[in-house]
């Protein structure tokens, strides 16, 4: 078989579809014009055993009938009768880990820990590579955490993202032929002489279709299903043992292992990954500066994926990004905002956002790559996470404890009485002066002891969320050591609270803005200020939704509080205006008129009101004309007319009370302060006479 190939430059890396294959845009050029020809021997290569009898093919919606699906029962039945490969694998894992641990211990004993760090880092990388995909995933996660891993290890572990040993071309070509039904030279006009990147699950070639499109061709590693299945079986057995024998472990470790295994099995099915990519593009591809590559379905099968080629640069390659004039901090923040949408809005999220899967394109966009490991958050979990963030930011630890029940960290019958002060103690210290000082790592660190002391359990879905967020935060820390994900997240949460019409978030908004019958203007001011900095915040839409909610049955409680606040504010403004006018007239006639002093509470409310008005005026999209155009419609609403009558009645009552106090009782002894600061005797009914 003759395949037309193009040799990439030595510095060239792929970015398009690989689990971990980045490409450096600063050094990437079009493949060399020199064309080489490679001949593959015509005899058939022995087929590599794939455990399709374990990973049982199960038809699923929108997926091919031979899609792989994780089946824990089938895997257990298969390996329970094959103890020899299981023990051989266990011994291999234990011996490698023990060898590395002994070397570290000896370095520490001999005082050569720092000196031998480069050698140990290389040993760790090679060990994880030899142990296979499941362990490589751990190394990839660690490679993004400069706050956890010494610098000498980071550089070595980063090689796990795209610089693993490749497998033979002839095996890759065989898989292409078996999956796509034709020789590679019949499918592709060009194919790189060697893979441009190799990672845990496969390797990528740069190619060109006969129709002219430049593509990335990802081909799965041989023996992958067998390797992953055996590791998953051992991991699951270990989780079950720990759950049975370690009383301090209350989380469902088996469920967590099953969740991780299910995602790994999905990664082994490239048709599933292709559908994930298209769904991701549909949900998030329209966002500003977010780019998702195209899938070429005629050239895609379970072990071969053909995707649009993306020229780009790793977000951690700061020098290259700077040379291209690309703002890495902007792209990191963009990634955080996109991740928040994934987790809290649509629930379909990228569970493996390490540096090899996030690229800065040449035109400054953020390209998402490799959609093998995706997961979902259910609606009630999404709302629970938002409510937890709100309660955390506002130090409502009782509400936070109830959130943990909703999110399935605690059972409904758990006594929260001792847990609430424990959470207050943990987060009271972690929060510091502001939410900007808090990161996800500090949350997990602070929570670990509380979860140990009380009956917390980590739900399976949460493990992937934390993995995703902590990995993303690790990339951000590489770009900016002071980057705090929560400080960037709160504007989005504020926007959702102000614009989402779901009963769950309306309830959260009520709890946030009202406390013990009083309206907390400072919270509204903070929400509006944060929401203003959210790029897709539409204040006109927010106002329309707020008015719609206000005049609905669900808005009764807000209308009552709002009427009271409007009466207080209008009363204060009218008195100020009247006294100002009286003062001016008095000056004309040479009279001196004392202006009444506002109470501290009134002054504070007026300041909040003025600041809120200023925030609204500064918010993008605020249009006084549009606001004014809504007024005629509001006036005609029965609820508005009833509110008007109640406001007028409230103002009349306050005016009458002030008249009685200031005029009729002026000469009476005073015991309480009035609006003008003088002491006033409170009105009271005469005591009943006893017969």
mmCIF file of C-alpha atoms in Angstrom, residues 210-569:
data_model
loop_
_atom_site.group_PDB
_atom_site.id
_atom_site.type_symbol
_atom_site.label_atom_id
_atom_site.label_comp_id
_atom_site.label_asym_id
_atom_site.label_seq_id
_atom_site.Cartn_x
_atom_site.Cartn_y
_atom_site.Cartn_z
ATOM 1 C CA UNK A 210 -9.040 14.383 -1.090
ATOM 2 C CA UNK A 211 -11.491 17.303 -0.923
ATOM 3 C CA UNK A 212 -8.691 19.536 0.391
ATOM 4 C CA UNK A 213 -9.500 19.921 4.103
ATOM 5 C CA UNK A 214 -6.577 19.609 6.533
ATOM 6 C CA UNK A 215 -7.465 17.126 9.244
ATOM 7 C CA UNK A 216 -6.167 15.390 12.343
ATOM 8 C CA UNK A 217 -6.521 11.616 12.237
ATOM 9 C CA UNK A 218 -6.591 9.998 15.669
ATOM 10 C CA UNK A 219 -5.986 6.246 15.819
ATOM 11 C CA UNK A 220 -6.515 4.214 18.980
ATOM 12 C CA UNK A 221 -3.722 2.271 20.672
ATOM 13 C CA UNK A 222 -3.737 -1.514 20.290
ATOM 14 C CA UNK A 223 -4.708 -3.557 23.332
ATOM 15 C CA UNK A 224 -6.310 -0.509 24.943
ATOM 16 C CA UNK A 225 -9.555 -2.151 26.059
ATOM 17 C CA UNK A 226 -7.694 -5.058 27.658
ATOM 18 C CA UNK A 227 -5.329 -2.759 29.565
ATOM 19 C CA UNK A 228 -8.009 -0.375 30.825
ATOM 20 C CA UNK A 229 -10.458 -3.141 31.699
ATOM 21 C CA UNK A 230 -7.933 -4.988 33.849
ATOM 22 C CA UNK A 231 -6.932 -1.787 35.682
ATOM 23 C CA UNK A 232 -10.594 -0.870 36.205
ATOM 24 C CA UNK A 233 -11.276 -4.324 37.661
ATOM 25 C CA UNK A 234 -8.352 -4.018 40.107
ATOM 26 C CA UNK A 235 -9.293 -0.441 41.045
ATOM 27 C CA UNK A 236 -12.909 -1.415 41.667
ATOM 28 C CA UNK A 237 -11.905 -4.388 43.840
ATOM 29 C CA UNK A 238 -9.602 -2.122 45.848
ATOM 30 C CA UNK A 239 -12.404 0.439 46.285
ATOM 31 C CA UNK A 240 -14.792 -2.271 47.483
ATOM 32 C CA UNK A 241 -12.222 -3.578 49.970
ATOM 33 C CA UNK A 242 -11.581 -0.091 51.366
ATOM 34 C CA UNK A 243 -15.291 0.558 51.669
ATOM 35 C CA UNK A 244 -15.822 -2.660 53.635
ATOM 36 C CA UNK A 245 -12.797 -2.482 55.935
ATOM 37 C CA UNK A 246 -12.073 1.222 56.519
ATOM 38 C CA UNK A 247 -14.737 2.701 58.755
ATOM 39 C CA UNK A 248 -13.571 6.253 58.158
ATOM 40 C CA UNK A 249 -14.443 5.880 54.451
ATOM 41 C CA UNK A 250 -18.095 6.831 54.063
ATOM 42 C CA UNK A 251 -18.111 7.772 50.376
ATOM 43 C CA UNK A 252 -19.271 5.251 47.822
ATOM 44 C CA UNK A 253 -15.824 4.506 46.403
ATOM 45 C CA UNK A 254 -17.198 1.785 44.149
ATOM 46 C CA UNK A 255 -19.632 4.241 42.555
ATOM 47 C CA UNK A 256 -16.794 6.739 42.061
ATOM 48 C CA UNK A 257 -14.649 4.037 40.446
ATOM 49 C CA UNK A 258 -17.564 3.032 38.210
ATOM 50 C CA UNK A 259 -18.118 6.640 37.142
ATOM 51 C CA UNK A 260 -14.453 7.052 36.224
ATOM 52 C CA UNK A 261 -14.449 3.691 34.406
ATOM 53 C CA UNK A 262 -17.589 4.569 32.434
ATOM 54 C CA UNK A 263 -15.945 7.768 31.217
ATOM 55 C CA UNK A 264 -12.796 5.844 30.221
ATOM 56 C CA UNK A 265 -14.849 3.362 28.216
ATOM 57 C CA UNK A 266 -16.587 6.234 26.446
ATOM 58 C CA UNK A 267 -13.159 7.615 25.586
ATOM 59 C CA UNK A 268 -12.297 4.340 23.870
ATOM 60 C CA UNK A 269 -15.225 4.832 21.487
ATOM 61 C CA UNK A 270 -14.328 7.558 18.998
ATOM 62 C CA UNK A 271 -17.857 7.664 17.529
ATOM 63 C CA UNK A 272 -19.075 8.607 20.999
ATOM 64 C CA UNK A 273 -16.395 11.290 21.155
ATOM 65 C CA UNK A 274 -17.504 12.667 17.793
ATOM 66 C CA UNK A 275 -21.099 13.010 18.972
ATOM 67 C CA UNK A 276 -19.848 14.631 22.182
ATOM 68 C CA UNK A 277 -17.933 17.185 20.103
ATOM 69 C CA UNK A 278 -21.013 18.068 18.074
ATOM 70 C CA UNK A 279 -23.171 18.407 21.177
ATOM 71 C CA UNK A 280 -20.507 20.575 22.814
ATOM 72 C CA UNK A 281 -20.379 22.782 19.698
ATOM 73 C CA UNK A 282 -24.160 23.131 19.704
ATOM 74 C CA UNK A 283 -24.269 24.204 23.356
ATOM 75 C CA UNK A 284 -21.130 26.352 23.611
ATOM 76 C CA UNK A 285 -19.695 26.897 20.130
ATOM 77 C CA UNK A 286 -21.684 30.109 19.694
ATOM 78 C CA UNK A 287 -19.984 31.787 22.670
ATOM 79 C CA UNK A 288 -17.591 34.586 21.830
ATOM 80 C CA UNK A 289 -14.042 33.341 21.121
ATOM 81 C CA UNK A 290 -14.912 29.680 21.807
ATOM 82 C CA UNK A 291 -14.057 27.311 18.951
ATOM 83 C CA UNK A 292 -14.941 23.624 18.488
ATOM 84 C CA UNK A 293 -13.416 21.630 15.588
ATOM 85 C CA UNK A 294 -15.580 19.901 12.999
ATOM 86 C CA UNK A 295 -15.985 16.101 12.847
ATOM 87 C CA UNK A 296 -15.723 14.348 9.472
ATOM 88 C CA UNK A 297 -18.104 11.408 9.881
ATOM 89 C CA UNK A 298 -17.330 9.508 6.646
ATOM 90 C CA UNK A 299 -13.788 9.082 7.988
ATOM 91 C CA UNK A 300 -14.649 8.223 11.607
ATOM 92 C CA UNK A 301 -15.151 4.860 13.335
ATOM 93 C CA UNK A 302 -14.818 3.380 16.811
ATOM 94 C CA UNK A 303 -10.998 3.350 16.687
ATOM 95 C CA UNK A 304 -10.394 6.145 14.146
ATOM 96 C CA UNK A 305 -11.490 9.769 14.429
ATOM 97 C CA UNK A 306 -11.018 12.381 11.719
ATOM 98 C CA UNK A 307 -11.425 15.930 12.912
ATOM 99 C CA UNK A 308 -10.648 19.420 11.665
ATOM 100 C CA UNK A 309 -6.993 20.319 12.197
ATOM 101 C CA UNK A 310 -6.428 23.217 14.599
ATOM 102 C CA UNK A 311 -3.217 25.243 14.643
ATOM 103 C CA UNK A 312 -2.742 26.496 18.157
ATOM 104 C CA UNK A 313 -0.619 27.001 21.246
ATOM 105 C CA UNK A 314 -0.848 25.581 24.757
ATOM 106 C CA UNK A 315 -2.203 28.060 27.289
ATOM 107 C CA UNK A 316 0.797 27.293 29.490
ATOM 108 C CA UNK A 317 3.245 28.352 26.743
ATOM 109 C CA UNK A 318 3.230 31.965 27.868
ATOM 110 C CA UNK A 319 6.263 33.095 25.845
ATOM 111 C CA UNK A 320 4.775 31.880 22.577
ATOM 112 C CA UNK A 321 1.388 33.420 23.372
ATOM 113 C CA UNK A 322 3.012 36.736 24.257
ATOM 114 C CA UNK A 323 5.013 36.714 21.013
ATOM 115 C CA UNK A 324 1.755 36.304 19.093
ATOM 116 C CA UNK A 325 0.049 39.098 21.019
ATOM 117 C CA UNK A 326 -2.443 36.696 22.629
ATOM 118 C CA UNK A 327 -3.690 37.502 26.130
ATOM 119 C CA UNK A 328 -3.410 34.225 28.075
ATOM 120 C CA UNK A 329 -5.281 35.650 31.079
ATOM 121 C CA UNK A 330 -8.263 36.522 28.879
ATOM 122 C CA UNK A 331 -8.400 32.982 27.486
ATOM 123 C CA UNK A 332 -8.144 31.482 30.966
ATOM 124 C CA UNK A 333 -11.021 33.638 32.161
ATOM 125 C CA UNK A 334 -12.925 32.674 29.022
ATOM 126 C CA UNK A 335 -12.334 29.011 29.884
ATOM 127 C CA UNK A 336 -13.608 29.586 33.427
ATOM 128 C CA UNK A 337 -16.773 31.276 32.157
ATOM 129 C CA UNK A 338 -17.357 28.486 29.638
ATOM 130 C CA UNK A 339 -16.827 25.858 32.349
ATOM 131 C CA UNK A 340 -19.380 27.604 34.547
ATOM 132 C CA UNK A 341 -21.917 27.420 31.740
ATOM 133 C CA UNK A 342 -21.086 23.758 31.288
ATOM 134 C CA UNK A 343 -21.525 22.927 34.968
ATOM 135 C CA UNK A 344 -24.301 25.295 36.014
ATOM 136 C CA UNK A 345 -26.356 26.019 32.896
ATOM 137 C CA UNK A 346 -26.486 23.036 30.528
ATOM 138 C CA UNK A 347 -24.842 20.388 32.713
ATOM 139 C CA UNK A 348 -22.796 18.811 29.895
ATOM 140 C CA UNK A 349 -19.171 19.420 30.820
ATOM 141 C CA UNK A 350 -15.633 18.691 29.657
ATOM 142 C CA UNK A 351 -14.200 16.474 32.401
ATOM 143 C CA UNK A 352 -10.580 16.594 31.195
ATOM 144 C CA UNK A 353 -9.566 20.232 30.537
ATOM 145 C CA UNK A 354 -5.794 19.795 30.871
ATOM 146 C CA UNK A 355 -3.362 21.968 28.838
ATOM 147 C CA UNK A 356 -3.318 19.542 25.913
ATOM 148 C CA UNK A 357 -7.063 19.888 25.430
ATOM 149 C CA UNK A 358 -7.293 23.693 25.525
ATOM 150 C CA UNK A 359 -5.605 25.635 22.714
ATOM 151 C CA UNK A 360 -5.121 29.265 21.842
ATOM 152 C CA UNK A 361 -5.735 29.569 18.106
ATOM 153 C CA UNK A 362 -3.749 31.959 15.909
ATOM 154 C CA UNK A 363 -6.604 34.470 15.938
ATOM 155 C CA UNK A 364 -6.861 34.441 19.743
ATOM 156 C CA UNK A 365 -9.763 32.056 20.230
ATOM 157 C CA UNK A 366 -9.984 29.278 22.817
ATOM 158 C CA UNK A 367 -10.304 25.905 21.082
ATOM 159 C CA UNK A 368 -11.600 22.900 23.019
ATOM 160 C CA UNK A 369 -10.155 19.548 21.962
ATOM 161 C CA UNK A 370 -10.690 15.893 22.778
ATOM 162 C CA UNK A 371 -14.263 15.217 23.827
ATOM 163 C CA UNK A 372 -13.773 11.644 24.999
ATOM 164 C CA UNK A 373 -14.162 12.272 28.735
ATOM 165 C CA UNK A 374 -17.390 14.221 29.189
ATOM 166 C CA UNK A 375 -19.942 14.044 31.980
ATOM 167 C CA UNK A 376 -23.290 15.508 32.996
ATOM 168 C CA UNK A 377 -24.724 17.343 35.989
ATOM 169 C CA UNK A 378 -28.448 16.928 36.579
ATOM 170 C CA UNK A 379 -30.676 20.035 36.904
ATOM 171 C CA UNK A 380 -31.213 19.710 40.666
ATOM 172 C CA UNK A 381 -27.455 19.328 41.120
ATOM 173 C CA UNK A 382 -26.794 22.444 39.024
ATOM 174 C CA UNK A 383 -29.193 24.534 41.088
ATOM 175 C CA UNK A 384 -27.768 23.043 44.263
ATOM 176 C CA UNK A 385 -24.249 24.087 43.255
ATOM 177 C CA UNK A 386 -25.390 27.662 42.533
ATOM 178 C CA UNK A 387 -27.200 27.854 45.858
ATOM 179 C CA UNK A 388 -24.122 26.512 47.634
ATOM 180 C CA UNK A 389 -21.940 29.207 46.028
ATOM 181 C CA UNK A 390 -24.433 31.893 47.090
ATOM 182 C CA UNK A 391 -24.576 30.605 50.656
ATOM 183 C CA UNK A 392 -20.797 30.263 50.781
ATOM 184 C CA UNK A 393 -20.180 33.800 49.518
ATOM 185 C CA UNK A 394 -22.721 35.229 51.965
ATOM 186 C CA UNK A 395 -21.480 33.101 54.881
ATOM 187 C CA UNK A 396 -24.880 31.485 55.326
ATOM 188 C CA UNK A 397 -23.544 28.257 56.780
ATOM 189 C CA UNK A 398 -26.934 26.911 57.805
ATOM 190 C CA UNK A 399 -28.067 27.226 54.187
ATOM 191 C CA UNK A 400 -24.791 25.641 53.067
ATOM 192 C CA UNK A 401 -25.362 22.636 55.336
ATOM 193 C CA UNK A 402 -28.801 22.112 53.773
ATOM 194 C CA UNK A 403 -27.186 22.418 50.326
ATOM 195 C CA UNK A 404 -24.958 19.466 51.160
ATOM 196 C CA UNK A 405 -28.108 17.448 51.846
ATOM 197 C CA UNK A 406 -29.608 18.474 48.487
ATOM 198 C CA UNK A 407 -26.339 17.633 46.731
ATOM 199 C CA UNK A 408 -26.311 14.171 48.369
ATOM 200 C CA UNK A 409 -23.203 14.717 50.494
ATOM 201 C CA UNK A 410 -25.362 14.158 53.568
ATOM 202 C CA UNK A 411 -28.432 12.000 54.058
ATOM 203 C CA UNK A 412 -31.745 13.777 54.808
ATOM 204 C CA UNK A 413 -31.821 12.360 58.346
ATOM 205 C CA UNK A 414 -28.389 13.796 59.260
ATOM 206 C CA UNK A 415 -28.325 16.034 62.339
ATOM 207 C CA UNK A 416 -26.971 19.339 60.996
ATOM 208 C CA UNK A 417 -26.677 20.993 64.426
ATOM 209 C CA UNK A 418 -22.950 20.216 64.960
ATOM 210 C CA UNK A 419 -22.128 20.481 61.240
ATOM 211 C CA UNK A 420 -23.221 24.117 60.835
ATOM 212 C CA UNK A 421 -20.657 25.572 63.309
ATOM 213 C CA UNK A 422 -18.004 23.244 61.846
ATOM 214 C CA UNK A 423 -18.638 24.688 58.367
ATOM 215 C CA UNK A 424 -18.602 28.193 59.839
ATOM 216 C CA UNK A 425 -15.225 27.508 61.413
ATOM 217 C CA UNK A 426 -13.764 26.108 58.203
ATOM 218 C CA UNK A 427 -15.076 28.626 55.690
ATOM 219 C CA UNK A 428 -14.931 31.572 58.071
ATOM 220 C CA UNK A 429 -11.143 31.187 57.898
ATOM 221 C CA UNK A 430 -10.949 30.166 54.249
ATOM 222 C CA UNK A 431 -13.034 33.042 52.959
ATOM 223 C CA UNK A 432 -10.817 35.665 54.533
ATOM 224 C CA UNK A 433 -11.683 39.213 53.606
ATOM 225 C CA UNK A 434 -13.487 38.398 50.365
ATOM 226 C CA UNK A 435 -14.473 35.678 47.945
ATOM 227 C CA UNK A 436 -11.538 36.720 45.758
ATOM 228 C CA UNK A 437 -9.186 35.035 48.231
ATOM 229 C CA UNK A 438 -10.840 31.615 47.908
ATOM 230 C CA UNK A 439 -9.961 28.901 45.409
ATOM 231 C CA UNK A 440 -11.278 25.389 44.841
ATOM 232 C CA UNK A 441 -8.172 23.783 46.248
ATOM 233 C CA UNK A 442 -8.571 25.671 49.512
ATOM 234 C CA UNK A 443 -12.212 24.557 49.645
ATOM 235 C CA UNK A 444 -11.322 20.886 49.258
ATOM 236 C CA UNK A 445 -8.425 21.207 51.706
ATOM 237 C CA UNK A 446 -10.526 22.906 54.363
ATOM 238 C CA UNK A 447 -13.404 20.485 53.909
ATOM 239 C CA UNK A 448 -11.337 17.326 54.203
ATOM 240 C CA UNK A 449 -11.206 17.323 58.019
ATOM 241 C CA UNK A 450 -14.897 18.196 58.364
ATOM 242 C CA UNK A 451 -15.843 15.400 55.980
ATOM 243 C CA UNK A 452 -13.715 13.032 58.034
ATOM 244 C CA UNK A 453 -15.299 14.075 61.343
ATOM 245 C CA UNK A 454 -18.916 14.037 60.159
ATOM 246 C CA UNK A 455 -20.939 11.600 58.017
ATOM 247 C CA UNK A 456 -20.161 13.181 54.645
ATOM 248 C CA UNK A 457 -19.913 11.045 51.530
ATOM 249 C CA UNK A 458 -18.643 12.175 48.130
ATOM 250 C CA UNK A 459 -21.173 11.477 45.338
ATOM 251 C CA UNK A 460 -19.762 9.877 42.194
ATOM 252 C CA UNK A 461 -20.748 12.812 39.942
ATOM 253 C CA UNK A 462 -18.906 15.279 42.177
ATOM 254 C CA UNK A 463 -15.523 13.584 41.791
ATOM 255 C CA UNK A 464 -15.360 14.454 38.073
ATOM 256 C CA UNK A 465 -16.556 18.012 38.721
ATOM 257 C CA UNK A 466 -13.775 18.608 41.235
ATOM 258 C CA UNK A 467 -11.249 16.987 38.893
ATOM 259 C CA UNK A 468 -12.364 19.301 36.091
ATOM 260 C CA UNK A 469 -12.350 22.482 38.188
ATOM 261 C CA UNK A 470 -9.110 21.744 39.995
ATOM 262 C CA UNK A 471 -7.395 20.956 36.666
ATOM 263 C CA UNK A 472 -8.710 24.170 35.134
ATOM 264 C CA UNK A 473 -7.613 26.131 38.187
ATOM 265 C CA UNK A 474 -4.172 24.542 37.875
ATOM 266 C CA UNK A 475 -3.843 25.877 34.308
ATOM 267 C CA UNK A 476 -4.964 29.298 35.532
ATOM 268 C CA UNK A 477 -2.359 29.300 38.301
ATOM 269 C CA UNK A 478 0.335 28.599 35.702
ATOM 270 C CA UNK A 479 -0.736 31.737 33.854
ATOM 271 C CA UNK A 480 -1.402 33.871 36.928
ATOM 272 C CA UNK A 481 -0.356 32.616 40.400
ATOM 273 C CA UNK A 482 -2.944 34.930 41.978
ATOM 274 C CA UNK A 483 -5.835 33.745 39.809
ATOM 275 C CA UNK A 484 -8.921 32.829 41.856
ATOM 276 C CA UNK A 485 -11.618 30.888 40.067
ATOM 277 C CA UNK A 486 -14.422 31.855 42.463
ATOM 278 C CA UNK A 487 -13.778 35.572 42.051
ATOM 279 C CA UNK A 488 -14.260 35.071 38.305
ATOM 280 C CA UNK A 489 -17.233 32.766 38.851
ATOM 281 C CA UNK A 490 -19.372 35.026 41.011
ATOM 282 C CA UNK A 491 -20.304 37.487 38.217
ATOM 283 C CA UNK A 492 -21.822 34.569 36.318
ATOM 284 C CA UNK A 493 -23.642 33.342 39.425
ATOM 285 C CA UNK A 494 -24.922 36.893 40.058
ATOM 286 C CA UNK A 495 -26.195 37.097 36.494
ATOM 287 C CA UNK A 496 -27.977 33.753 36.857
ATOM 288 C CA UNK A 497 -29.620 34.840 40.105
ATOM 289 C CA UNK A 498 -30.911 38.033 38.503
ATOM 290 C CA UNK A 499 -32.093 36.480 35.234
ATOM 291 C CA UNK A 500 -32.994 32.817 35.842
ATOM 292 C CA UNK A 501 -36.733 32.316 36.349
ATOM 293 C CA UNK A 502 -36.507 28.870 37.937
ATOM 294 C CA UNK A 503 -38.239 28.539 41.337
ATOM 295 C CA UNK A 504 -35.003 27.235 42.895
ATOM 296 C CA UNK A 505 -32.970 30.328 42.022
ATOM 297 C CA UNK A 506 -35.837 32.725 42.755
ATOM 298 C CA UNK A 507 -35.894 31.208 46.221
ATOM 299 C CA UNK A 508 -32.123 31.724 46.504
ATOM 300 C CA UNK A 509 -32.529 35.341 45.392
ATOM 301 C CA UNK A 510 -35.195 35.907 48.042
ATOM 302 C CA UNK A 511 -33.017 34.378 50.758
ATOM 303 C CA UNK A 512 -30.125 36.525 49.595
ATOM 304 C CA UNK A 513 -31.971 39.852 49.494
ATOM 305 C CA UNK A 514 -34.263 39.531 52.515
ATOM 306 C CA UNK A 515 -33.313 38.784 56.074
ATOM 307 C CA UNK A 516 -35.657 38.892 59.064
ATOM 308 C CA UNK A 517 -38.137 41.078 57.213
ATOM 309 C CA UNK A 518 -35.659 43.705 56.006
ATOM 310 C CA UNK A 519 -34.354 44.281 52.510
ATOM 311 C CA UNK A 520 -30.561 44.074 52.195
ATOM 312 C CA UNK A 521 -29.695 46.787 49.703
ATOM 313 C CA UNK A 522 -25.990 46.018 49.921
ATOM 314 C CA UNK A 523 -26.615 42.498 48.588
ATOM 315 C CA UNK A 524 -28.588 43.832 45.621
ATOM 316 C CA UNK A 525 -25.852 46.364 44.981
ATOM 317 C CA UNK A 526 -23.226 43.613 45.066
ATOM 318 C CA UNK A 527 -25.255 41.394 42.719
ATOM 319 C CA UNK A 528 -25.765 44.178 40.177
ATOM 320 C CA UNK A 529 -22.099 45.162 40.354
ATOM 321 C CA UNK A 530 -20.950 41.578 39.728
ATOM 322 C CA UNK A 531 -23.529 40.856 37.039
ATOM 323 C CA UNK A 532 -22.456 44.027 35.229
ATOM 324 C CA UNK A 533 -19.042 42.483 34.556
ATOM 325 C CA UNK A 534 -20.569 39.348 32.994
ATOM 326 C CA UNK A 535 -20.165 39.640 29.209
ATOM 327 C CA UNK A 536 -23.542 38.192 28.258
ATOM 328 C CA UNK A 537 -25.541 40.042 30.921
ATOM 329 C CA UNK A 538 -28.496 41.759 29.246
ATOM 330 C CA UNK A 539 -29.879 44.305 31.664
ATOM 331 C CA UNK A 540 -32.978 44.950 29.548
ATOM 332 C CA UNK A 541 -33.806 41.265 29.637
ATOM 333 C CA UNK A 542 -33.060 41.153 33.349
ATOM 334 C CA UNK A 543 -35.396 44.077 34.033
ATOM 335 C CA UNK A 544 -38.163 42.500 31.947
ATOM 336 C CA UNK A 545 -37.776 39.182 33.760
ATOM 337 C CA UNK A 546 -37.654 40.930 37.131
ATOM 338 C CA UNK A 547 -40.866 42.841 36.385
ATOM 339 C CA UNK A 548 -42.577 39.713 35.071
ATOM 340 C CA UNK A 549 -41.657 37.865 38.259
ATOM 341 C CA UNK A 550 -42.553 40.816 40.470
ATOM 342 C CA UNK A 551 -46.126 40.926 39.178
ATOM 343 C CA UNK A 552 -46.646 37.157 39.270
ATOM 344 C CA UNK A 553 -48.138 35.200 42.188
ATOM 345 C CA UNK A 554 -44.627 34.076 43.155
ATOM 346 C CA UNK A 555 -43.638 37.734 43.514
ATOM 347 C CA UNK A 556 -46.173 38.555 46.252
ATOM 348 C CA UNK A 557 -43.594 38.436 49.037
ATOM 349 C CA UNK A 558 -41.260 40.809 47.153
ATOM 350 C CA UNK A 559 -44.083 43.262 46.388
ATOM 351 C CA UNK A 560 -44.912 43.535 50.084
ATOM 352 C CA UNK A 561 -41.307 44.264 51.023
ATOM 353 C CA UNK A 562 -40.866 46.535 48.024
ATOM 354 C CA UNK A 563 -43.904 48.618 48.913
ATOM 355 C CA UNK A 564 -42.518 49.213 52.378
ATOM 356 C CA UNK A 565 -39.091 50.209 51.017
ATOM 357 C CA UNK A 566 -40.633 52.499 48.368
ATOM 358 C CA UNK A 567 -42.765 54.218 51.029
ATOM 359 C CA UNK A 568 -39.692 54.801 53.218
ATOM 360 C CA UNK A 569 -37.603 56.088 50.304
#
